[in-house]
Amino acid sequence: MTLPIRLRLTAWYFAILAVVLCAFGVSAYIEMRHSIRKTVDEELQIRAEGVHQLIVRVIQRGQKEDLPDGLREHTELRQGGALLQVSDEQGNWLYRSTVMSDYGVPRPSSNTRRITEYLGKEVPLRIWNEKVSVGGESYFIQSAFEMDDFYEALDHFELMLYISIPTLLLCAAGGGYWISTRALSPVDQITQTARTISAQNLSSRLLVPDTGDELQRLSETLNGMLERLEAAFKKITQFTADASHELRTPVAVMRTRAELSLRKARSPEEYREVIAEVLAELEKTSALIEQLMFLARADSGAETLHFTPTNVAEVLHEACHQGSALAEAKQIGFKEQIPSDSLWILGDASSLRRLFLILIDNAVKYTPANGRVEVSLQRNDGFAVAEVRDTGIGIAEADLPNVFERFYRADKARTRELGGVGLGLSIGRWITEVHAGTIEVHSAPGSGSIFQIRLPISSSANINT
Ligand code: ADP
């Protein structure tokens, strides 16, 4: 189980602070002990040096037997003198203060270190052991310091660390938990609001805290995502509604025609007429179903195109062949201006043919008899540019941005009459875009339309020419 972020943050905070505080406590303790000892040692060394000087003076005066008295006088005059003892090489005491003998500080041996610690009557003593040679004889000077006060202070400091570090840690952990809870509370709010958002209320938005930080950016980003989801969801809902509407209409027409014809006995001609009408509706319906299936496959990514080096000129020419038959049937002039040399792109021939047919079919559909349709292809700036022009009814400026939308028809009544449902151009746009191309329309009511498609000429496709 993973712990909540605020607990993990607090745990990290606690662990890092614990390490830092412990390191601080240990180093402060060591440093304090070290500086106390250093100060004491310096003082002890000065005292031993003073005694050394005294011995030198007495010996130089040739009054060796006065040494014990001299040492006594010297120590009584000086502060700390009560903690001194001097012995000669043979182990005789030349001077030993009462306190030192009370504590029982032993004579040094040859391997005694310069500084030693000794516990005399439970009082910790720090002893400076100095061996000096004067007038050919050696003397051992031992000057000591009672460390009980210092060590007590150190113990006190240690105790204070033991109490204050855990207390500090607890306070800091509490504070850290409080801060992270506060900092993360907007995340809880975001989570709660996000939980309430479903397909039914996709228009709800998260509250955006005006903090200028990551949380504000997170809420804004999530809101942007919701906006896109809402738009996509609306499109799908609209598409489903439009699709069912478009499917219901021809079914209703066919049903009415069939019911009417069955009301009384009809002549074979009349039945034939009805069947022909029903068949025409069925053809339109199956074309619509095919278009819907294509878009569904395109949306789900199931529409697989086979990109191979394709000669656009040839594909467009084939489309024109079909288109010219349609134009002829409607008494529309059809002109084809396609260069005889090949123009290779990397594309899927059958979907490109479909795209050109959609444009030519539209041009013929929306151009009255005696009008003209012209199809051209040229190479321009690394693009194969195909154009389908007509002298038809044209498109109003307000409709132009929408003609590529699904089920959009500029003039609903008229276009339905002409057999359009408004899916052709959206399929065309999809095909163009998967070929990394662009599709544009220029049109004005009454003066015809120009649909232009630009497809990038692929250098790898050219290799195969
Ligand atoms: P449809 O099946 O209705 O033709 P499209 O998606 O191909 O659907 O076209 C969308 C709408 O754009 C058409 O309904 C029509 O109003 C308009 N349109 C398309 N091509 C032309 C054209 N060449 N001339 C005039 N209007 C056109």
GROMACS .gro file of C-alpha atoms and ligand atoms in nm:
model
  492
    1MET     CA    1   0.000   0.000   0.000
    2THR     CA    2   0.135   0.344  -0.090
    3LEU     CA    3   0.113   0.614   0.173
    4PRO     CA    4  -0.061   0.942   0.090
    5ILE     CA    5   0.175   1.211  -0.046
    6ARG     CA    6   0.141   1.431   0.262
    7LEU     CA    7   0.255   1.145   0.488
    8ARG     CA    8   0.543   1.059   0.257
    9LEU     CA    9   0.649   1.425   0.245
   10THR     CA   10   0.635   1.448   0.623
   11ALA     CA   11   0.832   1.124   0.661
   12TRP     CA   12   1.103   1.256   0.428
   13TYR     CA   13   1.107   1.588   0.604
   14PHE     CA   14   1.131   1.410   0.940
   15ALA     CA   15   1.412   1.178   0.824
   16ILE     CA   16   1.622   1.457   0.670
   17LEU     CA   17   1.576   1.682   0.971
   18ALA     CA   18   1.659   1.395   1.210
   19VAL     CA   19   1.987   1.328   1.029
   20VAL     CA   20   2.075   1.700   1.024
   21LEU     CA   21   1.989   1.756   1.391
   22CYS     CA   22   2.174   1.443   1.507
   23ALA     CA   23   2.481   1.541   1.307
   24PHE     CA   24   2.459   1.888   1.458
   25GLY     CA   25   2.417   1.752   1.814
   26VAL     CA   26   2.709   1.507   1.787
   27SER     CA   27   2.947   1.761   1.631
   28ALA     CA   28   2.849   2.034   1.880
   29TYR     CA   29   2.912   1.792   2.169
   30ILE     CA   30   3.250   1.679   2.031
   31GLU     CA   31   3.356   2.036   1.957
   32MET     CA   32   3.261   2.153   2.305
   33ARG     CA   33   3.452   1.869   2.477
   34HIS     CA   34   3.751   1.929   2.253
   35SER     CA   35   3.769   2.303   2.326
   36ILE     CA   36   3.732   2.247   2.704
   37ARG     CA   37   4.018   1.997   2.702
   38LYS     CA   38   4.231   2.221   2.485
   39THR     CA   39   4.188   2.518   2.721
   40VAL     CA   40   4.263   2.299   3.026
   41ASP     CA   41   4.570   2.145   2.860
   42GLU     CA   42   4.711   2.485   2.771
   43GLU     CA   43   4.666   2.601   3.129
   44LEU     CA   44   4.829   2.282   3.265
   45GLN     CA   45   5.122   2.320   3.029
   46ILE     CA   46   5.181   2.680   3.143
   47ARG     CA   47   5.180   2.567   3.505
   48ALA     CA   48   5.423   2.283   3.439
   49GLU     CA   49   5.648   2.523   3.250
   50GLY     CA   50   5.644   2.762   3.551
   51VAL     CA   51   5.755   2.475   3.778
   52HIS     CA   52   6.023   2.378   3.529
   53GLN     CA   53   6.163   2.735   3.538
   54LEU     CA   54   6.166   2.727   3.916
   55ILE     CA   55   6.361   2.398   3.926
   56VAL     CA   56   6.614   2.545   3.677
   57ARG     CA   57   6.661   2.857   3.896
   58VAL     CA   58   6.706   2.659   4.219
   59ILE     CA   59   6.952   2.408   4.068
   60GLN     CA   60   7.151   2.685   3.900
   61ARG     CA   61   7.186   2.855   4.238
   62GLY     CA   62   7.327   2.521   4.363
   63GLN     CA   63   7.061   2.491   4.634
   64LYS     CA   64   6.917   2.155   4.538
   65GLU     CA   65   6.813   2.079   4.898
   66ASP     CA   66   6.592   2.392   4.893
   67LEU     CA   67   6.390   2.249   4.608
   68PRO     CA   68   6.097   2.110   4.818
   69ASP     CA   69   6.056   2.444   5.001
   70GLY     CA   70   6.088   2.639   4.680
   71LEU     CA   71   5.824   2.424   4.514
   72ARG     CA   72   5.589   2.464   4.811
   73GLU     CA   73   5.625   2.841   4.810
   74HIS     CA   74   5.579   2.853   4.435
   75THR     CA   75   5.262   2.648   4.438
   76GLU     CA   76   5.106   2.822   4.736
   77LEU     CA   77   5.146   3.154   4.558
   78ARG     CA   78   4.990   3.039   4.236
   79GLN     CA   79   4.631   2.955   4.157
   80GLY     CA   80   4.580   2.583   4.107
   81GLY     CA   81   4.903   2.511   4.291
   82ALA     CA   82   4.719   2.268   4.512
   83LEU     CA   83   4.715   2.022   4.221
   84LEU     CA   84   5.087   1.969   4.168
   85GLN     CA   85   5.337   1.696   4.243
   86VAL     CA   86   5.706   1.670   4.151
   87SER     CA   87   5.921   1.361   4.186
   88ASP     CA   88   6.280   1.277   4.096
   89GLU     CA   89   6.412   0.992   3.890
   90GLN     CA   90   6.450   0.764   4.190
   91GLY     CA   91   6.080   0.802   4.268
   92ASN     CA   92   6.118   1.036   4.570
   93TRP     CA   93   5.858   1.305   4.612
   94LEU     CA   94   6.016   1.650   4.597
   95TYR     CA   95   5.677   1.803   4.642
   96ARG     CA   96   5.328   1.656   4.661
   97SER     CA   97   5.028   1.873   4.746
   98THR     CA   98   4.783   1.732   5.000
   99VAL     CA   99   4.501   1.726   4.743
  100MET     CA  100   4.716   1.523   4.503
  101SER     CA  101   4.808   1.271   4.767
  102ASP     CA  102   4.441   1.257   4.877
  103TYR     CA  103   4.343   1.174   4.522
  104GLY     CA  104   4.632   0.925   4.511
  105VAL     CA  105   4.760   1.034   4.171
  106PRO     CA  106   5.043   0.788   4.093
  107ARG     CA  107   5.396   0.877   3.985
  108PRO     CA  108   5.442   0.860   3.610
  109SER     CA  109   5.639   0.579   3.454
  110SER     CA  110   5.862   0.611   3.150
  111ASN     CA  111   5.579   0.520   2.912
  112THR     CA  112   5.312   0.742   3.064
  113ARG     CA  113   5.162   0.966   2.799
  114ARG     CA  114   5.188   1.344   2.833
  115ILE     CA  115   4.819   1.389   2.907
  116THR     CA  116   4.631   1.136   3.114
  117GLU     CA  117   4.295   1.123   3.284
  118TYR     CA  118   4.258   0.978   3.628
  119LEU     CA  119   3.963   0.920   3.854
  120GLY     CA  120   4.056   1.014   4.205
  121LYS     CA  121   3.779   0.974   4.464
  122GLU     CA  122   3.524   0.990   4.184
  123VAL     CA  123   3.660   1.324   4.068
  124PRO     CA  124   3.787   1.314   3.711
  125LEU     CA  125   4.136   1.466   3.692
  126ARG     CA  126   4.319   1.574   3.382
  127ILE     CA  127   4.693   1.545   3.434
  128TRP     CA  128   4.985   1.702   3.247
  129ASN     CA  129   5.293   1.475   3.288
  130GLU     CA  130   5.620   1.647   3.199
  131LYS     CA  131   5.971   1.500   3.234
  132VAL     CA  132   6.242   1.769   3.248
  133SER     CA  133   6.621   1.737   3.274
  134VAL     CA  134   6.803   1.997   3.485
  135GLY     CA  135   7.170   1.980   3.587
  136GLY     CA  136   7.202   1.622   3.462
  137GLU     CA  137   6.905   1.497   3.664
  138SER     CA  138   6.548   1.424   3.554
  139TYR     CA  139   6.237   1.547   3.731
  140PHE     CA  140   5.871   1.452   3.676
  141ILE     CA  141   5.631   1.743   3.699
  142GLN     CA  142   5.258   1.654   3.721
  143SER     CA  143   5.005   1.928   3.725
  144ALA     CA  144   4.635   1.837   3.738
  145PHE     CA  145   4.293   1.990   3.687
  146GLU     CA  146   3.961   1.884   3.839
  147MET     CA  147   3.731   1.829   3.546
  148ASP     CA  148   3.406   1.754   3.737
  149ASP     CA  149   3.246   2.094   3.668
  150PHE     CA  150   3.330   2.079   3.300
  151TYR     CA  151   3.214   1.722   3.257
  152GLU     CA  152   2.897   1.804   3.445
  153ALA     CA  153   2.834   2.091   3.205
  154LEU     CA  154   2.901   1.855   2.915
  155ASP     CA  155   2.658   1.598   3.057
  156HIS     CA  156   2.404   1.873   3.097
  157PHE     CA  157   2.452   1.976   2.736
  158GLU     CA  158   2.415   1.613   2.626
  159LEU     CA  159   2.091   1.579   2.820
  160MET     CA  160   1.963   1.898   2.666
  161LEU     CA  161   2.036   1.754   2.319
  162TYR     CA  162   1.852   1.432   2.406
  163ILE     CA  163   1.545   1.631   2.504
  164SER     CA  164   1.552   1.913   2.253
  165ILE     CA  165   1.627   1.714   1.934
  166PRO     CA  166   1.324   1.480   1.962
  167THR     CA  167   1.103   1.774   2.067
  168LEU     CA  168   1.222   1.979   1.771
  169LEU     CA  169   1.170   1.682   1.541
  170LEU     CA  170   0.815   1.626   1.662
  171CYS     CA  171   0.729   1.995   1.622
  172ALA     CA  172   0.887   2.005   1.276
  173ALA     CA  173   0.708   1.686   1.167
  174GLY     CA  174   0.376   1.828   1.291
  175GLY     CA  175   0.448   2.156   1.111
  176GLY     CA  176   0.556   1.971   0.797
  177TYR     CA  177   0.237   1.763   0.798
  178TRP     CA  178   0.026   2.074   0.843
  179ILE     CA  179   0.205   2.259   0.561
  180SER     CA  180   0.182   1.967   0.319
  181THR     CA  181  -0.186   1.916   0.405
  182ARG     CA  182  -0.250   2.284   0.335
  183ALA     CA  183  -0.046   2.280   0.016
  184LEU     CA  184  -0.220   1.968  -0.111
  185SER     CA  185  -0.575   2.058  -0.011
  186PRO     CA  186  -0.645   2.212  -0.358
  187VAL     CA  187  -0.550   1.872  -0.505
  188ASP     CA  188  -0.823   1.711  -0.291
  189GLN     CA  189  -1.069   1.969  -0.419
  190ILE     CA  190  -0.964   1.898  -0.777
  191THR     CA  191  -1.003   1.524  -0.716
  192GLN     CA  192  -1.348   1.568  -0.563
  193THR     CA  193  -1.474   1.788  -0.847
  194ALA     CA  194  -1.316   1.563  -1.109
  195ARG     CA  195  -1.497   1.265  -0.951
  196THR     CA  196  -1.835   1.431  -1.005
  197ILE     CA  197  -1.770   1.496  -1.375
  198SER     CA  198  -1.922   1.236  -1.606
  199ALA     CA  199  -2.064   1.225  -1.959
  200GLN     CA  200  -2.382   1.390  -1.825
  201ASN     CA  201  -2.212   1.705  -1.696
  202LEU     CA  202  -1.904   1.741  -1.915
  203SER     CA  203  -1.963   2.117  -1.912
  204SER     CA  204  -1.856   2.141  -1.543
  205ARG     CA  205  -1.512   2.285  -1.484
  206LEU     CA  206  -1.261   2.258  -1.202
  207LEU     CA  207  -1.208   2.556  -0.973
  208VAL     CA  208  -0.887   2.732  -1.076
  209PRO     CA  209  -0.694   2.857  -0.768
  210ASP     CA  210  -0.547   3.200  -0.838
  211THR     CA  211  -0.203   3.105  -0.707
  212GLY     CA  212   0.007   3.120  -1.021
  213ASP     CA  213   0.170   2.789  -0.925
  214GLU     CA  214   0.170   2.427  -1.046
  215LEU     CA  215  -0.177   2.367  -0.904
  216GLN     CA  216  -0.323   2.655  -1.102
  217ARG     CA  217  -0.155   2.519  -1.414
  218LEU     CA  218  -0.282   2.168  -1.335
  219SER     CA  219  -0.643   2.290  -1.301
  220GLU     CA  220  -0.615   2.496  -1.619
  221THR     CA  221  -0.468   2.202  -1.809
  222LEU     CA  222  -0.740   1.967  -1.684
  223ASN     CA  223  -1.006   2.226  -1.777
  224GLY     CA  224  -0.854   2.252  -2.125
  225MET     CA  225  -0.872   1.873  -2.150
  226LEU     CA  226  -1.237   1.877  -2.035
  227GLU     CA  227  -1.315   2.140  -2.297
  228ARG     CA  228  -1.167   1.924  -2.572
  229LEU     CA  229  -1.346   1.617  -2.439
  230GLU     CA  230  -1.674   1.806  -2.425
  231ALA     CA  231  -1.631   1.929  -2.782
  232ALA     CA  232  -1.545   1.577  -2.902
  233PHE     CA  233  -1.836   1.431  -2.706
  234LYS     CA  234  -2.076   1.688  -2.850
  235LYS     CA  235  -1.952   1.606  -3.198
  236ILE     CA  236  -2.010   1.236  -3.144
  237THR     CA  237  -2.357   1.291  -3.000
  238GLN     CA  238  -2.444   1.525  -3.286
  239PHE     CA  239  -2.303   1.277  -3.536
  240THR     CA  240  -2.511   0.991  -3.391
  241ALA     CA  241  -2.825   1.208  -3.393
  242ASP     CA  242  -2.763   1.320  -3.753
  243ALA     CA  243  -2.681   0.968  -3.868
  244SER     CA  244  -2.999   0.821  -3.720
  245HIS     CA  245  -3.202   1.104  -3.867
  246GLU     CA  246  -3.051   1.050  -4.212
  247LEU     CA  247  -3.118   0.677  -4.191
  248ARG     CA  248  -3.475   0.719  -4.067
  249THR     CA  249  -3.581   0.946  -4.355
  250PRO     CA  250  -3.524   0.702  -4.645
  251VAL     CA  251  -3.665   0.413  -4.439
  252ALA     CA  252  -3.980   0.618  -4.373
  253VAL     CA  253  -4.006   0.706  -4.745
  254MET     CA  254  -3.970   0.341  -4.849
  255ARG     CA  255  -4.223   0.226  -4.592
  256THR     CA  256  -4.482   0.486  -4.696
  257ARG     CA  257  -4.435   0.399  -5.064
  258ALA     CA  258  -4.474   0.027  -4.992
  259GLU     CA  259  -4.777   0.074  -4.764
  260LEU     CA  260  -4.951   0.302  -5.014
  261SER     CA  261  -4.895   0.062  -5.300
  262LEU     CA  262  -5.036  -0.226  -5.096
  263ARG     CA  263  -5.359  -0.046  -5.008
  264LYS     CA  264  -5.528  -0.163  -5.330
  265ALA     CA  265  -5.450  -0.381  -5.629
  266ARG     CA  266  -5.205  -0.214  -5.875
  267SER     CA  267  -5.101  -0.273  -6.230
  268PRO     CA  268  -4.761  -0.435  -6.292
  269GLU     CA  269  -4.632  -0.094  -6.418
  270GLU     CA  270  -4.735   0.075  -6.099
  271TYR     CA  271  -4.562  -0.194  -5.890
  272ARG     CA  272  -4.251  -0.161  -6.103
  273GLU     CA  273  -4.251   0.214  -6.046
  274VAL     CA  274  -4.277   0.172  -5.669
  275ILE     CA  275  -4.004  -0.093  -5.664
  276ALA     CA  276  -3.780   0.135  -5.871
  277GLU     CA  277  -3.837   0.421  -5.623
  278VAL     CA  278  -3.767   0.193  -5.328
  279LEU     CA  279  -3.454   0.066  -5.500
  280ALA     CA  280  -3.331   0.423  -5.556
  281GLU     CA  281  -3.384   0.498  -5.186
  282LEU     CA  282  -3.207   0.173  -5.095
  283GLU     CA  283  -2.909   0.269  -5.308
  284LYS     CA  284  -2.887   0.607  -5.138
  285THR     CA  285  -2.921   0.441  -4.798
  286SER     CA  286  -2.650   0.185  -4.861
  287ALA     CA  287  -2.422   0.464  -4.990
  288LEU     CA  288  -2.492   0.653  -4.668
  289ILE     CA  289  -2.423   0.344  -4.457
  290GLU     CA  290  -2.096   0.293  -4.645
  291GLN     CA  291  -1.993   0.655  -4.575
  292LEU     CA  292  -2.084   0.618  -4.207
  293MET     CA  293  -1.883   0.299  -4.182
  294PHE     CA  294  -1.586   0.468  -4.347
  295LEU     CA  295  -1.594   0.757  -4.097
  296ALA     CA  296  -1.636   0.517  -3.805
  297ARG     CA  297  -1.333   0.320  -3.923
  298ALA     CA  298  -1.139   0.645  -3.972
  299ASP     CA  299  -1.227   0.763  -3.618
  300SER     CA  300  -1.130   0.436  -3.455
  301GLY     CA  301  -0.809   0.411  -3.653
  302ALA     CA  302  -0.928   0.088  -3.814
  303GLU     CA  303  -0.922   0.232  -4.168
  304THR     CA  304  -0.592   0.104  -4.296
  305LEU     CA  305  -0.441   0.278  -4.595
  306HIS     CA  306  -0.160   0.129  -4.798
  307PHE     CA  307   0.088   0.399  -4.876
  308THR     CA  308   0.281   0.318  -5.189
  309PRO     CA  309   0.438   0.538  -5.460
  310THR     CA  310   0.129   0.652  -5.647
  311ASN     CA  311   0.097   0.846  -5.971
  312VAL     CA  312  -0.160   1.118  -5.885
  313ALA     CA  313  -0.199   1.205  -6.251
  314GLU     CA  314  -0.318   0.853  -6.328
  315VAL     CA  315  -0.552   0.835  -6.028
  316LEU     CA  316  -0.705   1.173  -6.112
  317HIS     CA  317  -0.745   1.071  -6.473
  318GLU     CA  318  -0.939   0.760  -6.370
  319ALA     CA  319  -1.165   0.969  -6.147
  320CYS     CA  320  -1.223   1.209  -6.437
  321HIS     CA  321  -1.323   0.918  -6.655
  322GLN     CA  322  -1.607   0.834  -6.415
  323GLY     CA  323  -1.686   1.201  -6.355
  324SER     CA  324  -1.716   1.287  -6.723
  325ALA     CA  325  -1.988   1.023  -6.761
  326LEU     CA  326  -2.184   1.186  -6.476
  327ALA     CA  327  -2.135   1.531  -6.633
  328GLU     CA  328  -2.244   1.409  -6.972
  329ALA     CA  329  -2.563   1.261  -6.826
  330LYS     CA  330  -2.644   1.607  -6.686
  331GLN     CA  331  -2.536   1.794  -7.001
  332ILE     CA  332  -2.247   1.961  -6.827
  333GLY     CA  333  -1.924   2.037  -7.011
  334PHE     CA  334  -1.628   1.848  -6.866
  335LYS     CA  335  -1.265   1.947  -6.919
  336GLU     CA  336  -0.960   1.761  -6.796
  337GLN     CA  337  -0.618   1.929  -6.781
  338ILE     CA  338  -0.383   1.665  -6.649
  339PRO     CA  339  -0.017   1.661  -6.759
  340SER     CA  340   0.084   1.351  -6.950
  341ASP     CA  341   0.394   1.292  -6.736
  342SER     CA  342   0.363   1.117  -6.402
  343LEU     CA  343   0.344   1.295  -6.066
  344TRP     CA  344   0.441   1.060  -5.788
  345ILE     CA  345   0.340   1.091  -5.426
  346LEU     CA  346   0.339   0.846  -5.139
  347GLY     CA  347  -0.027   0.762  -5.102
  348ASP     CA  348  -0.315   0.519  -5.106
  349ALA     CA  349  -0.448   0.506  -5.462
  350SER     CA  350  -0.801   0.390  -5.386
  351SER     CA  351  -0.869   0.651  -5.116
  352LEU     CA  352  -0.718   0.924  -5.338
  353ARG     CA  353  -0.952   0.815  -5.616
  354ARG     CA  354  -1.238   0.836  -5.369
  355LEU     CA  355  -1.132   1.189  -5.271
  356PHE     CA  356  -1.119   1.312  -5.633
  357LEU     CA  357  -1.452   1.146  -5.710
  358ILE     CA  358  -1.617   1.322  -5.414
  359LEU     CA  359  -1.504   1.660  -5.550
  360ILE     CA  360  -1.598   1.585  -5.911
  361ASP     CA  361  -1.932   1.436  -5.803
  362ASN     CA  362  -2.008   1.748  -5.597
  363ALA     CA  363  -1.908   1.976  -5.885
  364VAL     CA  364  -2.145   1.792  -6.120
  365LYS     CA  365  -2.416   1.769  -5.853
  366TYR     CA  366  -2.418   2.140  -5.772
  367THR     CA  367  -2.384   2.265  -6.131
  368PRO     CA  368  -2.698   2.307  -6.340
  369ALA     CA  369  -2.724   2.178  -6.698
  370ASN     CA  370  -2.508   2.363  -6.952
  371GLY     CA  371  -2.255   2.453  -6.684
  372ARG     CA  372  -1.889   2.350  -6.689
  373VAL     CA  373  -1.661   2.141  -6.471
  374GLU     CA  374  -1.283   2.161  -6.508
  375VAL     CA  375  -1.029   1.935  -6.344
  376SER     CA  376  -0.660   2.022  -6.346
  377LEU     CA  377  -0.335   1.899  -6.195
  378GLN     CA  378   0.001   2.067  -6.172
  379ARG     CA  379   0.328   2.048  -5.985
  380ASN     CA  380   0.390   2.349  -5.764
  381ASP     CA  381   0.665   2.403  -5.508
  382GLY     CA  382   0.701   2.038  -5.408
  383PHE     CA  383   0.325   1.981  -5.411
  384ALA     CA  384   0.089   1.809  -5.648
  385VAL     CA  385  -0.196   2.061  -5.678
  386ALA     CA  386  -0.529   1.925  -5.799
  387GLU     CA  387  -0.820   2.161  -5.867
  388VAL     CA  388  -1.185   2.094  -5.938
  389ARG     CA  389  -1.370   2.403  -6.069
  390ASP     CA  390  -1.732   2.437  -6.155
  391THR     CA  391  -1.969   2.707  -6.270
  392GLY     CA  392  -2.241   2.585  -6.034
  393ILE     CA  393  -2.451   2.734  -5.758
  394GLY     CA  394  -2.150   2.823  -5.539
  395ILE     CA  395  -2.139   2.841  -5.160
  396ALA     CA  396  -2.235   3.137  -4.939
  397GLU     CA  397  -1.949   3.291  -4.739
  398ALA     CA  398  -2.116   3.198  -4.410
  399ASP     CA  399  -2.124   2.830  -4.512
  400LEU     CA  400  -1.767   2.810  -4.640
  401PRO     CA  401  -1.598   2.734  -4.304
  402ASN     CA  402  -1.847   2.455  -4.234
  403VAL     CA  403  -1.868   2.258  -4.557
  404PHE     CA  404  -1.605   2.013  -4.433
  405GLU     CA  405  -1.805   1.937  -4.117
  406ARG     CA  406  -1.997   1.611  -4.097
  407PHE     CA  407  -2.360   1.632  -4.213
  408TYR     CA  408  -2.321   1.999  -4.303
  409ARG     CA  409  -2.518   2.103  -4.606
  410ALA     CA  410  -2.517   2.461  -4.723
  411ASP     CA  411  -2.874   2.452  -4.841
  412LYS     CA  412  -3.039   2.154  -4.673
  413ALA     CA  413  -3.357   2.127  -4.879
  414ARG     CA  414  -3.179   2.177  -5.209
  415THR     CA  415  -2.885   1.949  -5.146
  416ARG     CA  416  -3.104   1.668  -5.016
  417GLU     CA  417  -3.302   1.696  -5.335
  418LEU     CA  418  -2.973   1.655  -5.520
  419GLY     CA  419  -2.891   1.348  -5.314
  420GLY     CA  420  -2.632   1.486  -5.071
  421VAL     CA  421  -2.618   1.407  -4.700
  422GLY     CA  422  -2.315   1.620  -4.613
  423LEU     CA  423  -2.051   1.353  -4.551
  424GLY     CA  424  -1.852   1.364  -4.874
  425LEU     CA  425  -1.629   1.661  -4.793
  426SER     CA  426  -1.557   1.544  -4.436
  427ILE     CA  427  -1.439   1.211  -4.579
  428GLY     CA  428  -1.237   1.411  -4.837
  429ARG     CA  429  -1.073   1.619  -4.568
  430TRP     CA  430  -0.981   1.309  -4.368
  431ILE     CA  431  -0.820   1.146  -4.674
  432THR     CA  432  -0.628   1.467  -4.756
  433GLU     CA  433  -0.501   1.504  -4.401
  434VAL     CA  434  -0.376   1.145  -4.371
  435HIS     CA  435  -0.177   1.221  -4.686
  436ALA     CA  436  -0.029   1.526  -4.507
  437GLY     CA  437  -0.205   1.750  -4.756
  438THR     CA  438  -0.447   2.043  -4.739
  439ILE     CA  439  -0.786   2.108  -4.889
  440GLU     CA  440  -0.927   2.454  -4.958
  441VAL     CA  441  -1.240   2.595  -5.110
  442HIS     CA  442  -1.298   2.925  -5.287
  443SER     CA  443  -1.653   3.000  -5.382
  444ALA     CA  444  -1.925   3.259  -5.410
  445PRO     CA  445  -2.297   3.203  -5.465
  446GLY     CA  446  -2.381   3.202  -5.835
  447SER     CA  447  -2.022   3.207  -5.957
  448GLY     CA  448  -1.919   2.848  -5.901
  449SER     CA  449  -1.663   2.687  -5.669
  450ILE     CA  450  -1.299   2.589  -5.675
  451PHE     CA  451  -1.179   2.302  -5.455
  452GLN     CA  452  -0.802   2.282  -5.433
  453ILE     CA  453  -0.603   1.994  -5.292
  454ARG     CA  454  -0.228   2.011  -5.223
  455LEU     CA  455  -0.045   1.684  -5.165
  456PRO     CA  456   0.327   1.677  -5.085
  457ILE     CA  457   0.540   1.516  -5.353
  458SER     CA  458   0.753   1.258  -5.180
  459SER     CA  459   1.118   1.234  -5.274
  460SER     CA  460   1.121   0.864  -5.181
  461ALA     CA  461   0.824   0.814  -5.415
  462ASN     CA  462   1.012   0.991  -5.693
  463ILE     CA  463   1.295   0.740  -5.673
  464ASN     CA  464   1.054   0.483  -5.804
  465THR     CA  465   0.959   0.688  -6.110
  466ADP     P1  466  -2.302   1.630  -4.990
  466ADP     O1  467  -2.310   1.482  -4.986
  466ADP     O2  468  -2.421   1.699  -4.936
  466ADP     O3  469  -2.255   1.684  -5.118
  466ADP     P2  470  -2.049   1.721  -4.897
  466ADP     O4  471  -1.983   1.703  -4.765
  466ADP     O5  472  -1.977   1.666  -5.014
  466ADP     O6  473  -2.192   1.662  -4.882
  466ADP     O7  474  -2.069   1.875  -4.917
  466ADP     C1  475  -2.116   1.953  -4.813
  466ADP     C2  476  -2.195   2.071  -4.862
  466ADP     O8  477  -2.112   2.162  -4.929
  466ADP     C3  478  -2.296   2.032  -4.968
  466ADP     O9  479  -2.416   1.991  -4.908
  466ADP     C4  480  -2.312   2.157  -5.046
  466ADP    O10  481  -2.403   2.243  -4.984
  466ADP     C5  482  -2.175   2.219  -5.040
  466ADP     N1  483  -2.094   2.190  -5.159
  466ADP     C6  484  -2.001   2.097  -5.175
  466ADP     N2  485  -1.945   2.101  -5.299
  466ADP     C7  486  -2.006   2.200  -5.363
  466ADP     C8  487  -1.993   2.257  -5.494
  466ADP     N3  488  -1.905   2.211  -5.580
  466ADP     N4  489  -2.073   2.361  -5.524
  466ADP     C9  490  -2.162   2.408  -5.435
  466ADP     N5  491  -2.178   2.361  -5.312
  466ADP    C10  492  -2.102   2.258  -5.276
   0.00000   0.00000   0.00000
